[in-house]
PDB file of C-alpha atoms in Angstrom:
ATOM      1  CA  MET R 127     133.657  17.614  27.695  1.00  0.00           C
ATOM      2  CA  THR R 128     132.181  14.406  26.282  1.00  0.00           C
ATOM      3  CA  ASP R 129     129.627  16.073  23.992  1.00  0.00           C
ATOM      4  CA  ILE R 130     131.646  15.512  20.816  1.00  0.00           C
ATOM      5  CA  PHE R 131     132.329  11.870  21.630  1.00  0.00           C
ATOM      6  CA  LEU R 132     128.664  11.275  22.367  1.00  0.00           C
ATOM      7  CA  GLU R 133     127.663  12.965  19.117  1.00  0.00           C
ATOM      8  CA  ILE R 134     130.017  10.733  17.144  1.00  0.00           C
ATOM      9  CA  LEU R 135     128.804   7.682  19.020  1.00  0.00           C
ATOM     10  CA  HIS R 136     125.191   8.624  18.306  1.00  0.00           C
ATOM     11  CA  ASN R 137     125.953   8.896  14.591  1.00  0.00           C
ATOM     12  CA  ILE R 138     127.961   5.723  14.186  1.00  0.00           C
ATOM     13  CA  TRP R 139     126.505   3.213  16.658  1.00  0.00           C
ATOM     14  CA  PRO R 140     124.088   1.640  14.113  1.00  0.00           C
ATOM     15  CA  MET R 141     126.932   1.006  11.677  1.00  0.00           C
ATOM     16  CA  VAL R 142     129.228  -0.361  14.397  1.00  0.00           C
ATOM     17  CA  PHE R 143     126.455  -2.496  15.882  1.00  0.00           C
ATOM     18  CA  ILE R 144     125.457  -4.056  12.563  1.00  0.00           C
ATOM     19  CA  PHE R 145     129.052  -4.714  11.497  1.00  0.00           C
ATOM     20  CA  THR R 146     129.848  -6.195  14.904  1.00  0.00           C
ATOM     21  CA  VAL R 147     126.894  -8.602  14.774  1.00  0.00           C
ATOM     22  CA  ILE R 148     127.799  -9.662  11.222  1.00  0.00           C
ATOM     23  CA  ILE R 149     131.472 -10.190  12.004  1.00  0.00           C
ATOM     24  CA  VAL R 150     130.943 -11.938  15.347  1.00  0.00           C
ATOM     25  CA  THR R 151     128.291 -14.336  14.077  1.00  0.00           C
ATOM     26  CA  ILE R 152     130.274 -15.269  10.962  1.00  0.00           C
ATOM     27  CA  ARG R 153     133.450 -15.691  12.994  1.00  0.00           C
ATOM     28  CA  ILE R 154     131.776 -17.879  15.626  1.00  0.00           C
ATOM     29  CA  ALA R 155     130.172 -20.026  12.922  1.00  0.00           C
ATOM     30  CA  TYR R 156     133.554 -20.388  11.209  1.00  0.00           C
ATOM     31  CA  ILE R 157     135.308 -21.392  14.420  1.00  0.00           C
ATOM     32  CA  PHE R 158     132.722 -24.028  15.318  1.00  0.00           C
ATOM     33  CA  HIS R 159     132.414 -25.371  11.778  1.00  0.00           C
ATOM     34  CA  ASN R 160     136.181 -25.700  11.354  1.00  0.00           C
ATOM     35  CA  LYS R 161     136.751 -26.761  14.965  1.00  0.00           C
ATOM     36  CA  GLU R 162     139.329 -24.065  15.592  1.00  0.00           C
ATOM     37  CA  ASN R 163     140.418 -22.966  19.036  1.00  0.00           C
ATOM     38  CA  PHE R 164     138.619 -19.897  20.320  1.00  0.00           C
ATOM     39  CA  ILE R 165     141.135 -17.415  21.744  1.00  0.00           C
ATOM     40  CA  LEU R 166     139.235 -14.504  23.248  1.00  0.00           C
ATOM     41  CA  HIS R 167     141.963 -11.858  23.248  1.00  0.00           C
ATOM     42  CA  LYS R 168     142.793 -12.485  19.598  1.00  0.00           C
ATOM     43  CA  GLU R 169     139.134 -12.287  18.589  1.00  0.00           C
ATOM     44  CA  LEU R 170     138.655  -9.088  20.612  1.00  0.00           C
ATOM     45  CA  LEU R 171     141.749  -7.562  19.054  1.00  0.00           C
ATOM     46  CA  MET R 172     140.503  -8.265  15.549  1.00  0.00           C
ATOM     47  CA  LEU R 173     137.077  -6.851  16.410  1.00  0.00           C
ATOM     48  CA  CYS R 174     138.718  -3.704  17.820  1.00  0.00           C
ATOM     49  CA  PHE R 175     140.698  -3.289  14.607  1.00  0.00           C
ATOM     50  CA  ILE R 176     137.538  -3.499  12.501  1.00  0.00           C
ATOM     51  CA  ILE R 177     135.692  -1.038  14.743  1.00  0.00           C
ATOM     52  CA  TYR R 178     138.683   1.299  14.616  1.00  0.00           C
ATOM     53  CA  ILE R 179     138.595   1.233  10.802  1.00  0.00           C
ATOM     54  CA  LEU R 180     134.879   2.065  10.893  1.00  0.00           C
ATOM     55  CA  LEU R 181     135.545   4.990  13.241  1.00  0.00           C
ATOM     56  CA  LEU R 182     138.402   6.149  11.024  1.00  0.00           C
ATOM     57  CA  TYR R 183     136.133   6.014   7.991  1.00  0.00           C
ATOM     58  CA  TYR R 184     133.488   8.088   9.732  1.00  0.00           C
ATOM     59  CA  ILE R 185     135.939  10.702  10.985  1.00  0.00           C
ATOM     60  CA  VAL R 186     137.651  11.262   7.633  1.00  0.00           C
ATOM     61  CA  THR R 187     134.513  11.234   5.490  1.00  0.00           C
ATOM     62  CA  PHE R 188     131.691  12.742   7.552  1.00  0.00           C
ATOM     63  CA  GLN R 189     133.256  14.908  10.243  1.00  0.00           C
ATOM     64  CA  ASP R 190     133.901  18.600   9.761  1.00  0.00           C
ATOM     65  CA  ASN R 191     133.283  19.024   6.048  1.00  0.00           C
ATOM     66  CA  ASN R 192     135.244  22.023   4.832  1.00  0.00           C
ATOM     67  CA  TYR R 193     135.539  23.788   1.538  1.00  0.00           C
ATOM     68  CA  GLY R 194     138.920  25.502   1.778  1.00  0.00           C
ATOM     69  CA  MET R 195     141.894  25.167  -0.511  1.00  0.00           C
ATOM     70  CA  ASN R 196     143.946  22.036  -1.007  1.00  0.00           C
ATOM     71  CA  ASN R 197     147.441  22.197   0.472  1.00  0.00           C
ATOM     72  CA  PHE R 198     150.324  20.456  -1.274  1.00  0.00           C
ATOM     73  CA  ILE R 199     153.140  22.406   0.428  1.00  0.00           C
ATOM     74  CA  PRO R 200     154.652  20.340   3.262  1.00  0.00           C
ATOM     75  CA  PHE R 201     154.519  21.831   6.787  1.00  0.00           C
ATOM     76  CA  ARG R 202     152.651  24.972   5.728  1.00  0.00           C
ATOM     77  CA  GLU R 203     149.565  24.137   7.771  1.00  0.00           C
ATOM     78  CA  ILE R 204     151.483  22.510  10.646  1.00  0.00           C
ATOM     79  CA  PHE R 205     153.436  25.670  11.450  1.00  0.00           C
ATOM     80  CA  ARG R 206     150.444  27.934  10.975  1.00  0.00           C
ATOM     81  CA  TYR R 207     148.958  27.113  14.391  1.00  0.00           C
ATOM     82  CA  ASP R 208     149.932  28.400  17.796  1.00  0.00           C
ATOM     83  CA  ILE R 209     151.234  25.397  19.733  1.00  0.00           C
ATOM     84  CA  THR R 210     148.879  26.171  22.640  1.00  0.00           C
ATOM     85  CA  SER R 211     145.788  26.685  20.500  1.00  0.00           C
ATOM     86  CA  LYS R 212     142.824  24.343  20.135  1.00  0.00           C
ATOM     87  CA  LEU R 213     143.454  24.162  16.391  1.00  0.00           C
ATOM     88  CA  PHE R 214     146.969  22.833  17.035  1.00  0.00           C
ATOM     89  CA  PHE R 215     145.603  19.993  19.173  1.00  0.00           C
ATOM     90  CA  ARG R 216     142.810  19.308  16.709  1.00  0.00           C
ATOM     91  CA  ASN R 217     144.700  19.485  13.406  1.00  0.00           C
ATOM     92  CA  VAL R 218     148.229  18.484  14.444  1.00  0.00           C
ATOM     93  CA  ILE R 219     148.064  16.321  17.565  1.00  0.00           C
ATOM     94  CA  GLY R 220     144.700  14.916  16.476  1.00  0.00           C
ATOM     95  CA  ASN R 221     146.027  13.762  13.096  1.00  0.00           C
ATOM     96  CA  VAL R 222     149.022  12.113  14.752  1.00  0.00           C
ATOM     97  CA  MET R 223     146.939  10.327  17.396  1.00  0.00           C
ATOM     98  CA  LEU R 224     144.418   9.221  14.789  1.00  0.00           C
ATOM     99  CA  PHE R 225     146.992   6.882  13.212  1.00  0.00           C
ATOM    100  CA  VAL R 226     148.777   5.617  16.335  1.00  0.00           C
ATOM    101  CA  PRO R 227     146.352   2.659  16.670  1.00  0.00           C
ATOM    102  CA  PHE R 228     146.719   2.028  12.929  1.00  0.00           C
ATOM    103  CA  GLY R 229     150.493   1.709  13.276  1.00  0.00           C
ATOM    104  CA  MET R 230     150.076  -0.700  16.182  1.00  0.00           C
ATOM    105  CA  PHE R 231     147.518  -2.865  14.383  1.00  0.00           C
ATOM    106  CA  VAL R 232     149.581  -2.958  11.176  1.00  0.00           C
ATOM    107  CA  THR R 233     152.725  -3.944  13.052  1.00  0.00           C
ATOM    108  CA  HIS R 234     150.845  -6.686  14.885  1.00  0.00           C
ATOM    109  CA  TYR R 235     149.025  -8.237  11.934  1.00  0.00           C
ATOM    110  CA  VAL R 236     151.854  -7.970   9.423  1.00  0.00           C
ATOM    111  CA  LYS R 237     154.191  -9.473  12.030  1.00  0.00           C
ATOM    112  CA  ASN R 238     156.358  -6.550  11.126  1.00  0.00           C
ATOM    113  CA  SER R 239     159.943  -6.201  12.341  1.00  0.00           C
ATOM    114  CA  LYS R 240     160.867  -3.492   9.836  1.00  0.00           C
ATOM    115  CA  VAL R 241     159.794   0.061  10.555  1.00  0.00           C
ATOM    116  CA  TYR R 242     159.637   1.057   6.892  1.00  0.00           C
ATOM    117  CA  ILE R 243     156.752  -1.380   6.264  1.00  0.00           C
ATOM    118  CA  THR R 244     154.508   0.387   8.773  1.00  0.00           C
ATOM    119  CA  ILE R 245     155.618   3.781   7.459  1.00  0.00           C
ATOM    120  CA  ILE R 246     154.862   2.854   3.840  1.00  0.00           C
ATOM    121  CA  ILE R 247     151.441   1.379   4.665  1.00  0.00           C
ATOM    122  CA  SER R 248     150.512   4.375   6.848  1.00  0.00           C
ATOM    123  CA  PHE R 249     151.637   6.746   4.094  1.00  0.00           C
ATOM    124  CA  LEU R 250     149.680   4.964   1.367  1.00  0.00           C
ATOM    125  CA  VAL R 251     146.496   4.739   3.459  1.00  0.00           C
ATOM    126  CA  SER R 252     146.738   8.408   4.419  1.00  0.00           C
ATOM    127  CA  CYS R 253     147.241   9.363   0.759  1.00  0.00           C
ATOM    128  CA  ALA R 254     144.154   7.323  -0.131  1.00  0.00           C
ATOM    129  CA  ILE R 255     142.172   9.170   2.557  1.00  0.00           C
ATOM    130  CA  GLU R 256     143.259  12.582   1.291  1.00  0.00           C
ATOM    131  CA  PHE R 257     142.450  11.608  -2.300  1.00  0.00           C
ATOM    132  CA  ALA R 258     138.990  10.391  -1.269  1.00  0.00           C
ATOM    133  CA  GLN R 259     138.362  13.559   0.739  1.00  0.00           C
ATOM    134  CA  MET R 260     139.249  15.656  -2.288  1.00  0.00           C
ATOM    135  CA  GLN R 261     136.715  13.728  -4.377  1.00  0.00           C
ATOM    136  CA  ILE R 262     133.828  14.214  -1.919  1.00  0.00           C
ATOM    137  CA  GLY R 263     134.116  17.974  -1.538  1.00  0.00           C
ATOM    138  CA  ARG R 264     136.605  18.159   1.306  1.00  0.00           C
ATOM    139  CA  THR R 265     140.188  19.366   1.073  1.00  0.00           C
ATOM    140  CA  ALA R 266     143.394  17.404   0.668  1.00  0.00           C
ATOM    141  CA  ASP R 267     146.353  18.357   2.851  1.00  0.00           C
ATOM    142  CA  ILE R 268     149.884  16.974   2.508  1.00  0.00           C
ATOM    143  CA  ASP R 269     150.455  17.896   6.148  1.00  0.00           C
ATOM    144  CA  ASP R 270     147.748  15.432   7.165  1.00  0.00           C
ATOM    145  CA  VAL R 271     149.676  12.723   5.315  1.00  0.00           C
ATOM    146  CA  ILE R 272     152.866  13.678   7.160  1.00  0.00           C
ATOM    147  CA  LEU R 273     151.122  13.705  10.541  1.00  0.00           C
ATOM    148  CA  ASN R 274     149.227  10.466   9.911  1.00  0.00           C
ATOM    149  CA  THR R 275     152.442   8.755   8.852  1.00  0.00           C
ATOM    150  CA  LEU R 276     154.144  10.037  11.997  1.00  0.00           C
ATOM    151  CA  GLY R 277     151.253   8.597  14.003  1.00  0.00           C
ATOM    152  CA  GLY R 278     151.770   5.227  12.294  1.00  0.00           C
ATOM    153  CA  LEU R 279     155.467   5.392  13.202  1.00  0.00           C
ATOM    154  CA  LEU R 280     154.629   6.146  16.834  1.00  0.00           C
ATOM    155  CA  GLY R 281     152.233   3.200  16.825  1.00  0.00           C
ATOM    156  CA  TYR R 282     155.045   0.969  15.561  1.00  0.00           C
ATOM    157  CA  LEU R 283     157.404   2.173  18.288  1.00  0.00           C
ATOM    158  CA  LEU R 284     154.787   1.698  21.009  1.00  0.00           C
ATOM    159  CA  TYR R 285     154.036  -1.818  19.779  1.00  0.00           C
ATOM    160  CA  LYS R 286     157.729  -2.735  19.744  1.00  0.00           C
ATOM    161  CA  LEU R 287     158.210  -1.270  23.212  1.00  0.00           C
ATOM    162  CA  GLY R 288     155.229  -3.224  24.480  1.00  0.00           C
ATOM    163  CA  SER R 289     156.579  -6.419  22.902  1.00  0.00           C
ATOM    164  CA  LYS R 290     159.923  -6.006  24.659  1.00  0.00           C
ATOM    165  CA  VAL R 291     158.224  -5.417  27.990  1.00  0.00           C
ATOM    166  CA  ALA R 292     155.945  -8.430  27.439  1.00  0.00           C
ATOM    167  CA  LYS R 293     158.940 -10.749  26.960  1.00  0.00           C
ATOM    168  CA  LYS R 294     160.189  -9.886  30.437  1.00  0.00           C
ATOM    169  CA  LEU R 295     156.885 -10.533  32.175  1.00  0.00           C
ATOM    170  CA  PRO R 296     156.374 -13.582  34.431  1.00  0.00           C
ATOM    171  CA  ASN R 297     155.104 -16.706  32.696  1.00  0.00           C
ATOM    172  CA  PHE R 298     151.652 -16.543  34.319  1.00  0.00           C
ATOM    173  CA  MET R 299     151.097 -13.165  32.613  1.00  0.00           C
ATOM    174  CA  LYS R 300     151.604 -14.851  29.259  1.00  0.00           C
ATOM    175  CA  GLU R 301     148.868 -17.417  29.814  1.00  0.00           C
ATOM    176  CA  GLN R 302     145.775 -17.244  27.616  1.00  0.00           C
ATOM    177  CA  VAL R 303     143.360 -16.588  30.496  1.00  0.00           C
ATOM    178  CA  PHE R 304     145.430 -13.673  31.752  1.00  0.00           C
ATOM    179  CA  LEU R 305     145.707 -12.203  28.248  1.00  0.00           C
ATOM    180  CA  ASP R 306     141.949 -12.588  27.739  1.00  0.00           C
ATOM    181  CA  VAL R 307     141.181 -10.719  30.960  1.00  0.00           C
ATOM    182  CA  LEU R 308     143.822  -8.077  30.253  1.00  0.00           C
ATOM    183  CA  CYS R 309     142.468  -7.423  26.763  1.00  0.00           C
ATOM    184  CA  LEU R 310     138.885  -7.168  28.019  1.00  0.00           C
ATOM    185  CA  VAL R 311     139.839  -4.833  30.883  1.00  0.00           C
ATOM    186  CA  THR R 312     141.928  -2.660  28.549  1.00  0.00           C
ATOM    187  CA  ILE R 313     138.999  -2.247  26.161  1.00  0.00           C
ATOM    188  CA  LEU R 314     136.665  -1.293  29.006  1.00  0.00           C
ATOM    189  CA  VAL R 315     139.182   1.214  30.379  1.00  0.00           C
ATOM    190  CA  ILE R 316     139.617   2.821  26.950  1.00  0.00           C
ATOM    191  CA  ILE R 317     135.841   3.118  26.542  1.00  0.00           C
ATOM    192  CA  TYR R 318     135.535   4.654  29.999  1.00  0.00           C
ATOM    193  CA  LEU R 319     138.334   7.155  29.357  1.00  0.00           C
ATOM    194  CA  ALA R 320     136.827   8.069  26.005  1.00  0.00           C
ATOM    195  CA  PHE R 321     133.556   8.934  27.722  1.00  0.00           C
ATOM    196  CA  ARG R 322     135.180  10.495  30.781  1.00  0.00           C
ATOM    197  CA  PHE R 323     137.663  12.778  29.054  1.00  0.00           C
ATOM    198  CA  GLY R 324     136.230  13.060  25.542  1.00  0.00           C
ATOM    199  CA  PHE R 325     139.318  12.027  23.559  1.00  0.00           C
ATOM    200  CA  TRP R 326     137.436  12.594  20.275  1.00  0.00           C
ATOM    201  CA  ARG R 327     137.192  16.334  20.918  1.00  0.00           C
ATOM    202  CA  PHE R 328     140.651  16.673  19.360  1.00  0.00           C
ATOM    203  CA  LEU R 329     139.365  15.199  16.117  1.00  0.00           C
ATOM    204  CA  ALA R 330     136.082  17.005  15.704  1.00  0.00           C
TER     205      ALA R 330
END
């Protein structure tokens, strides 16, 4: 079940490792040189965003090269799959889930209170991905843009829901130490689940 995830990890770990070392060392040097406060959960969140972008780049440029026809007719590919088929989970659910983290990160870093901002950014980035894929021998699909944008919207909604829940939490759960531990535990749980259940099988 985890074969696909392990294959992706095997292919990308050098890139992720090198980028992580570069980013962490530069960031630590900057913090010490400028005497800024080190806030672990914020630094981890930024690092996760960068790693996510690297994973996104790998998935959309190196995974599953195909040489079919471009599709510029909305919903044609989406409705072509049986809802219970593996292709539906891979090409429909997978493309939605791929951009859920993107929508959450965008909403967080833009300090976004307007849904259309996340939608526009998700749409533009997805269009850029499809254009790049078309230039490197893969196919462009307008349905991927629709699904990616929907994923960005879902990410926005999840972030807003989480923000509302966070406001109602006890004060001790808003302390920096608690947030640091929570962020670290969340990352470890996500890594474990990725290995345990092979989330990436929907995307490969």
